[in-house]
PDB file of C-alpha atoms in Angstrom:
ATOM      1  CA  UNK A   8      14.902 -34.153  10.191  1.00 45.00           C
ATOM      2  CA  UNK A   9      14.890 -37.538   8.498  1.00 48.00           C
ATOM      3  CA  UNK A  10      18.077 -39.551   8.557  1.00 53.00           C
ATOM      4  CA  UNK A  11      19.576 -40.174   5.152  1.00 64.00           C
ATOM      5  CA  UNK A  12      21.959 -43.026   4.329  1.00 72.00           C
ATOM      6  CA  UNK A  13      24.880 -40.636   4.917  1.00 74.00           C
ATOM      7  CA  UNK A  14      23.741 -40.042   8.484  1.00 76.00           C
ATOM      8  CA  UNK A  15      23.391 -43.680   9.491  1.00 79.00           C
ATOM      9  CA  UNK A  16      26.151 -45.457  11.280  1.00 79.00           C
ATOM     10  CA  UNK A  17      27.792 -48.042   9.080  1.00 80.00           C
ATOM     11  CA  UNK A  18      28.153 -51.634  10.232  1.00 81.00           C
ATOM     12  CA  UNK A  19      31.982 -51.574  10.108  1.00 84.00           C
ATOM     13  CA  UNK A  20      32.239 -48.099  11.713  1.00 81.00           C
ATOM     14  CA  UNK A  21      33.108 -47.521  15.383  1.00 84.00           C
ATOM     15  CA  UNK A  22      31.218 -44.994  17.488  1.00 82.00           C
ATOM     16  CA  UNK A  23      34.217 -42.639  17.471  1.00 84.00           C
ATOM     17  CA  UNK A  24      34.574 -42.808  13.681  1.00 84.00           C
ATOM     18  CA  UNK A  25      30.865 -42.261  13.271  1.00 82.00           C
ATOM     19  CA  UNK A  26      30.969 -39.219  15.590  1.00 83.00           C
ATOM     20  CA  UNK A  27      33.927 -37.747  13.631  1.00 85.00           C
ATOM     21  CA  UNK A  28      32.210 -38.343  10.321  1.00 83.00           C
ATOM     22  CA  UNK A  29      29.014 -36.644  11.581  1.00 85.00           C
ATOM     23  CA  UNK A  30      30.976 -33.625  12.871  1.00 86.00           C
ATOM     24  CA  UNK A  31      32.668 -33.227   9.494  1.00 87.00           C
ATOM     25  CA  UNK A  32      29.382 -33.568   7.673  1.00 84.00           C
ATOM     26  CA  UNK A  33      27.760 -31.015  10.014  1.00 83.00           C
ATOM     27  CA  UNK A  34      30.602 -28.574   9.329  1.00 86.00           C
ATOM     28  CA  UNK A  35      30.200 -29.022   5.565  1.00 85.00           C
ATOM     29  CA  UNK A  36      26.444 -28.472   5.768  1.00 84.00           C
ATOM     30  CA  UNK A  37      26.885 -25.404   7.987  1.00 86.00           C
ATOM     31  CA  UNK A  38      29.445 -23.979   5.556  1.00 87.00           C
ATOM     32  CA  UNK A  39      27.062 -24.547   2.630  1.00 84.00           C
ATOM     33  CA  UNK A  40      24.200 -22.926   4.586  1.00 85.00           C
ATOM     34  CA  UNK A  41      26.328 -19.868   5.381  1.00 85.00           C
ATOM     35  CA  UNK A  42      27.367 -19.508   1.744  1.00 84.00           C
ATOM     36  CA  UNK A  43      23.733 -19.710   0.670  1.00 82.00           C
ATOM     37  CA  UNK A  44      22.691 -17.089   3.252  1.00 82.00           C
ATOM     38  CA  UNK A  45      25.489 -14.771   2.130  1.00 82.00           C
ATOM     39  CA  UNK A  46      24.334 -15.136  -1.457  1.00 81.00           C
ATOM     40  CA  UNK A  47      20.743 -14.322  -0.439  1.00 78.00           C
ATOM     41  CA  UNK A  48      21.974 -11.274   1.510  1.00 77.00           C
ATOM     42  CA  UNK A  49      23.916 -10.058  -1.519  1.00 77.00           C
ATOM     43  CA  UNK A  50      20.875 -10.520  -3.739  1.00 75.00           C
ATOM     44  CA  UNK A  51      18.664  -8.657  -1.280  1.00 71.00           C
ATOM     45  CA  UNK A  52      21.186  -5.842  -1.062  1.00 71.00           C
ATOM     46  CA  UNK A  53      21.310  -5.574  -4.860  1.00 69.00           C
ATOM     47  CA  UNK A  54      17.524  -5.526  -5.025  1.00 63.00           C
ATOM     48  CA  UNK A  55      17.310  -2.815  -2.341  1.00 61.00           C
ATOM     49  CA  UNK A  56      19.783  -0.675  -4.251  1.00 61.00           C
ATOM     50  CA  UNK A  57      17.639  -0.997  -7.359  1.00 52.00           C
ATOM     51  CA  UNK A  58      20.130  -3.082  -9.329  1.00 44.00           C
ATOM     52  CA  UNK A  59      17.846  -4.549 -11.980  1.00 45.00           C
ATOM     53  CA  UNK A  60      20.664  -5.356 -14.395  1.00 46.00           C
ATOM     54  CA  UNK A  61      21.284  -9.040 -14.921  1.00 45.00           C
ATOM     55  CA  UNK A  62      24.953  -9.966 -14.712  1.00 46.00           C
ATOM     56  CA  UNK A  63      26.478 -11.292 -17.913  1.00 43.00           C
ATOM     57  CA  UNK A  64      27.912 -14.308 -16.128  1.00 46.00           C
ATOM     58  CA  UNK A  65      24.481 -15.124 -14.715  1.00 46.00           C
ATOM     59  CA  UNK A  66      23.287 -15.749 -18.268  1.00 45.00           C
ATOM     60  CA  UNK A  67      25.958 -18.420 -18.739  1.00 45.00           C
ATOM     61  CA  UNK A  68      25.075 -20.493 -15.671  1.00 47.00           C
ATOM     62  CA  UNK A  69      23.144 -23.758 -15.765  1.00 43.00           C
ATOM     63  CA  UNK A  70      19.584 -24.665 -14.683  1.00 46.00           C
ATOM     64  CA  UNK A  71      20.497 -24.389 -11.002  1.00 51.00           C
ATOM     65  CA  UNK A  72      21.036 -20.691 -11.570  1.00 50.00           C
ATOM     66  CA  UNK A  73      17.561 -20.449 -13.085  1.00 62.00           C
ATOM     67  CA  UNK A  74      16.246 -21.550  -9.702  1.00 66.00           C
ATOM     68  CA  UNK A  75      18.159 -18.743  -8.017  1.00 69.00           C
ATOM     69  CA  UNK A  76      16.876 -16.237 -10.579  1.00 74.00           C
ATOM     70  CA  UNK A  77      13.364 -17.445  -9.983  1.00 74.00           C
ATOM     71  CA  UNK A  78      13.937 -16.865  -6.278  1.00 78.00           C
ATOM     72  CA  UNK A  79      15.198 -13.346  -6.931  1.00 83.00           C
ATOM     73  CA  UNK A  80      12.231 -12.616  -9.184  1.00 84.00           C
ATOM     74  CA  UNK A  81       9.835 -13.932  -6.566  1.00 86.00           C
ATOM     75  CA  UNK A  82      11.481 -11.715  -3.929  1.00 87.00           C
ATOM     76  CA  UNK A  83      11.312  -8.695  -6.223  1.00 88.00           C
ATOM     77  CA  UNK A  84       7.614  -9.283  -6.877  1.00 90.00           C
ATOM     78  CA  UNK A  85       6.963  -9.593  -3.151  1.00 91.00           C
ATOM     79  CA  UNK A  86       8.821  -6.344  -2.404  1.00 91.00           C
ATOM     80  CA  UNK A  87       6.859  -4.575  -5.170  1.00 93.00           C
ATOM     81  CA  UNK A  88       3.556  -5.834  -3.760  1.00 93.00           C
ATOM     82  CA  UNK A  89       4.505  -4.569  -0.312  1.00 93.00           C
ATOM     83  CA  UNK A  90       5.514  -1.172  -1.765  1.00 93.00           C
ATOM     84  CA  UNK A  91       2.202  -0.840  -3.614  1.00 92.00           C
ATOM     85  CA  UNK A  92       0.186  -1.899  -0.568  1.00 93.00           C
ATOM     86  CA  UNK A  93       1.920   0.658   1.651  1.00 93.00           C
ATOM     87  CA  UNK A  94       1.353   3.472  -0.857  1.00 93.00           C
ATOM     88  CA  UNK A  95      -2.320   2.550  -1.338  1.00 93.00           C
ATOM     89  CA  UNK A  96      -2.829   2.349   2.447  1.00 93.00           C
ATOM     90  CA  UNK A  97      -1.371   5.841   2.817  1.00 92.00           C
ATOM     91  CA  UNK A  98      -3.656   7.066   0.017  1.00 91.00           C
ATOM     92  CA  UNK A  99      -6.712   5.606   1.711  1.00 92.00           C
ATOM     93  CA  UNK A 100      -5.726   7.245   4.978  1.00 90.00           C
ATOM     94  CA  UNK A 101      -5.228  10.600   3.240  1.00 86.00           C
ATOM     95  CA  UNK A 102      -8.424  10.279   1.196  1.00 87.00           C
ATOM     96  CA  UNK A 103      -6.573  10.259  -2.130  1.00 88.00           C
ATOM     97  CA  UNK A 104      -6.842   6.686  -3.383  1.00 91.00           C
ATOM     98  CA  UNK A 105      -6.691   7.562  -7.089  1.00 91.00           C
ATOM     99  CA  UNK A 106      -3.530   9.597  -6.680  1.00 90.00           C
ATOM    100  CA  UNK A 107      -1.977   6.854  -4.537  1.00 92.00           C
ATOM    101  CA  UNK A 108      -2.805   4.271  -7.202  1.00 92.00           C
ATOM    102  CA  UNK A 109      -1.000   6.364  -9.801  1.00 92.00           C
ATOM    103  CA  UNK A 110       2.055   6.639  -7.556  1.00 92.00           C
ATOM    104  CA  UNK A 111       1.993   2.927  -6.733  1.00 92.00           C
ATOM    105  CA  UNK A 112       1.388   1.454 -10.173  1.00 92.00           C
ATOM    106  CA  UNK A 113       2.548   4.042 -12.700  1.00 92.00           C
ATOM    107  CA  UNK A 114       5.773   5.261 -11.073  1.00 90.00           C
ATOM    108  CA  UNK A 115       8.811   3.774  -9.420  1.00 89.00           C
ATOM    109  CA  UNK A 116       8.667   6.129  -6.442  1.00 90.00           C
ATOM    110  CA  UNK A 117       9.710   4.673  -3.119  1.00 91.00           C
ATOM    111  CA  UNK A 118       7.124   4.417  -0.357  1.00 91.00           C
ATOM    112  CA  UNK A 119       8.581   7.444   1.431  1.00 92.00           C
ATOM    113  CA  UNK A 120       8.583   9.551  -1.739  1.00 92.00           C
ATOM    114  CA  UNK A 121       5.006   8.610  -2.626  1.00 91.00           C
ATOM    115  CA  UNK A 122       3.714   9.333   0.883  1.00 90.00           C
ATOM    116  CA  UNK A 123       5.559  12.652   0.854  1.00 89.00           C
ATOM    117  CA  UNK A 124       3.938  13.556  -2.484  1.00 89.00           C
ATOM    118  CA  UNK A 125       0.506  12.583  -1.148  1.00 87.00           C
ATOM    119  CA  UNK A 126       1.070  14.853   1.855  1.00 85.00           C
ATOM    120  CA  UNK A 127       2.322  17.731  -0.276  1.00 84.00           C
ATOM    121  CA  UNK A 128      -0.833  17.750  -2.365  1.00 73.00           C
ATOM    122  CA  UNK A 129      -2.815  18.549   0.799  1.00 71.00           C
ATOM    123  CA  UNK A 130      -1.117  21.951   0.901  1.00 68.00           C
ATOM    124  CA  UNK A 131      -2.527  22.912  -2.514  1.00 65.00           C
ATOM    125  CA  UNK A 132      -6.060  21.795  -1.734  1.00 65.00           C
ATOM    126  CA  UNK A 133      -8.531  24.736  -1.730  1.00 64.00           C
ATOM    127  CA  UNK A 134     -10.347  25.532   1.476  1.00 66.00           C
ATOM    128  CA  UNK A 135     -13.620  23.684   1.729  1.00 65.00           C
ATOM    129  CA  UNK A 136     -16.739  25.776   1.312  1.00 66.00           C
ATOM    130  CA  UNK A 137     -19.123  25.911   4.173  1.00 69.00           C
ATOM    131  CA  UNK A 138     -22.396  24.100   3.804  1.00 78.00           C
ATOM    132  CA  UNK A 139     -25.712  25.761   3.023  1.00 81.00           C
ATOM    133  CA  UNK A 140     -26.821  25.420   6.630  1.00 79.00           C
ATOM    134  CA  UNK A 141     -23.766  27.319   7.879  1.00 78.00           C
ATOM    135  CA  UNK A 142     -24.233  30.095   5.326  1.00 78.00           C
ATOM    136  CA  UNK A 143     -27.951  30.413   6.081  1.00 79.00           C
ATOM    137  CA  UNK A 144     -27.353  30.644   9.847  1.00 79.00           C
ATOM    138  CA  UNK A 145     -25.956  34.167   9.428  1.00 80.00           C
ATOM    139  CA  UNK A 146     -29.016  35.475   7.533  1.00 80.00           C
ATOM    140  CA  UNK A 147     -32.028  36.770   9.465  1.00 79.00           C
ATOM    141  CA  UNK A 148     -35.189  35.078   8.271  1.00 76.00           C
ATOM    142  CA  UNK A 149     -38.201  37.382   7.648  1.00 74.00           C
ATOM    143  CA  UNK A 150     -41.107  36.875  10.001  1.00 74.00           C
ATOM    144  CA  UNK A 151     -44.326  35.974   8.224  1.00 71.00           C
ATOM    145  CA  UNK A 152     -47.560  37.164   9.808  1.00 68.00           C
ATOM    146  CA  UNK A 153     -50.863  35.473   9.063  1.00 67.00           C
ATOM    147  CA  UNK A 154     -53.442  37.555   7.172  1.00 65.00           C
ATOM    148  CA  UNK A 155     -57.051  37.738   8.274  1.00 59.00           C
ATOM    149  CA  UNK A 156     -59.494  35.827   6.146  1.00 61.00           C
ATOM    150  CA  UNK A 157     -57.820  35.706   2.809  1.00 59.00           C
ATOM    151  CA  UNK A 158     -60.457  36.102   0.074  1.00 55.00           C
ATOM    152  CA  UNK A 159     -60.466  33.874  -2.928  1.00 63.00           C
ATOM    153  CA  UNK A 160     -57.822  34.722  -5.521  1.00 67.00           C
ATOM    154  CA  UNK A 161     -60.214  34.964  -8.458  1.00 76.00           C
ATOM    155  CA  UNK A 162     -62.969  37.065  -6.762  1.00 81.00           C
ATOM    156  CA  UNK A 163     -62.979  40.573  -8.402  1.00 85.00           C
ATOM    157  CA  UNK A 164     -64.198  42.290  -5.234  1.00 86.00           C
ATOM    158  CA  UNK A 165     -61.423  40.717  -3.175  1.00 83.00           C
ATOM    159  CA  UNK A 166     -58.808  41.804  -5.702  1.00 85.00           C
ATOM    160  CA  UNK A 167     -60.146  45.381  -5.628  1.00 88.00           C
ATOM    161  CA  UNK A 168     -60.145  45.500  -1.825  1.00 88.00           C
ATOM    162  CA  UNK A 169     -56.554  44.279  -1.707  1.00 87.00           C
ATOM    163  CA  UNK A 170     -55.503  46.940  -4.222  1.00 88.00           C
ATOM    164  CA  UNK A 171     -57.207  49.666  -2.194  1.00 91.00           C
ATOM    165  CA  UNK A 172     -55.628  48.425   1.045  1.00 90.00           C
ATOM    166  CA  UNK A 173     -52.173  48.303  -0.586  1.00 90.00           C
ATOM    167  CA  UNK A 174     -52.535  51.869  -1.848  1.00 91.00           C
ATOM    168  CA  UNK A 175     -53.604  53.055   1.613  1.00 91.00           C
ATOM    169  CA  UNK A 176     -50.516  51.405   3.145  1.00 89.00           C
ATOM    170  CA  UNK A 177     -48.258  53.110   0.639  1.00 89.00           C
ATOM    171  CA  UNK A 178     -49.778  56.508   1.421  1.00 89.00           C
ATOM    172  CA  UNK A 179     -49.416  55.779   5.123  1.00 85.00           C
ATOM    173  CA  UNK A 180     -53.131  55.846   5.872  1.00 82.00           C
ATOM    174  CA  UNK A 181     -53.350  52.371   7.289  1.00 65.00           C
TER     175      UNK A 181
END
């Protein structure tokens, strides 16, 4: 930490006086730091509880307060980004990215509520149909036997012979 003019020992100041002055200044700085941390904790607590209302007295404060508001807004944006990222990650894991995006960006659901809703939709999902290969595995395939010298399809003699052979099979002669 750089030494400021307040931290330097003055020419007319003894070592004991300088040490006392530094202790007092350290105490003041520590007190200011604690007050600032308490204020940040209060702001975080309000944000966690969902207190989005701006206090009336906050509107009356000077530009220094605008810096604090900007800090609160920045923290709120960061928390919202984290919430959205967690919901989207859960949606990717569950295979429902579109639904997770709706929960993350179009609602104010908490992460736990959104993940619970994503999980509940799994219960209503219809059973997946089996694939064609699985359905076909239960059906016996007919066995095709090769025919002896198949005559040409447009030969009238061949057509007549096939008709006669078919009739003989039907009568049980062949």
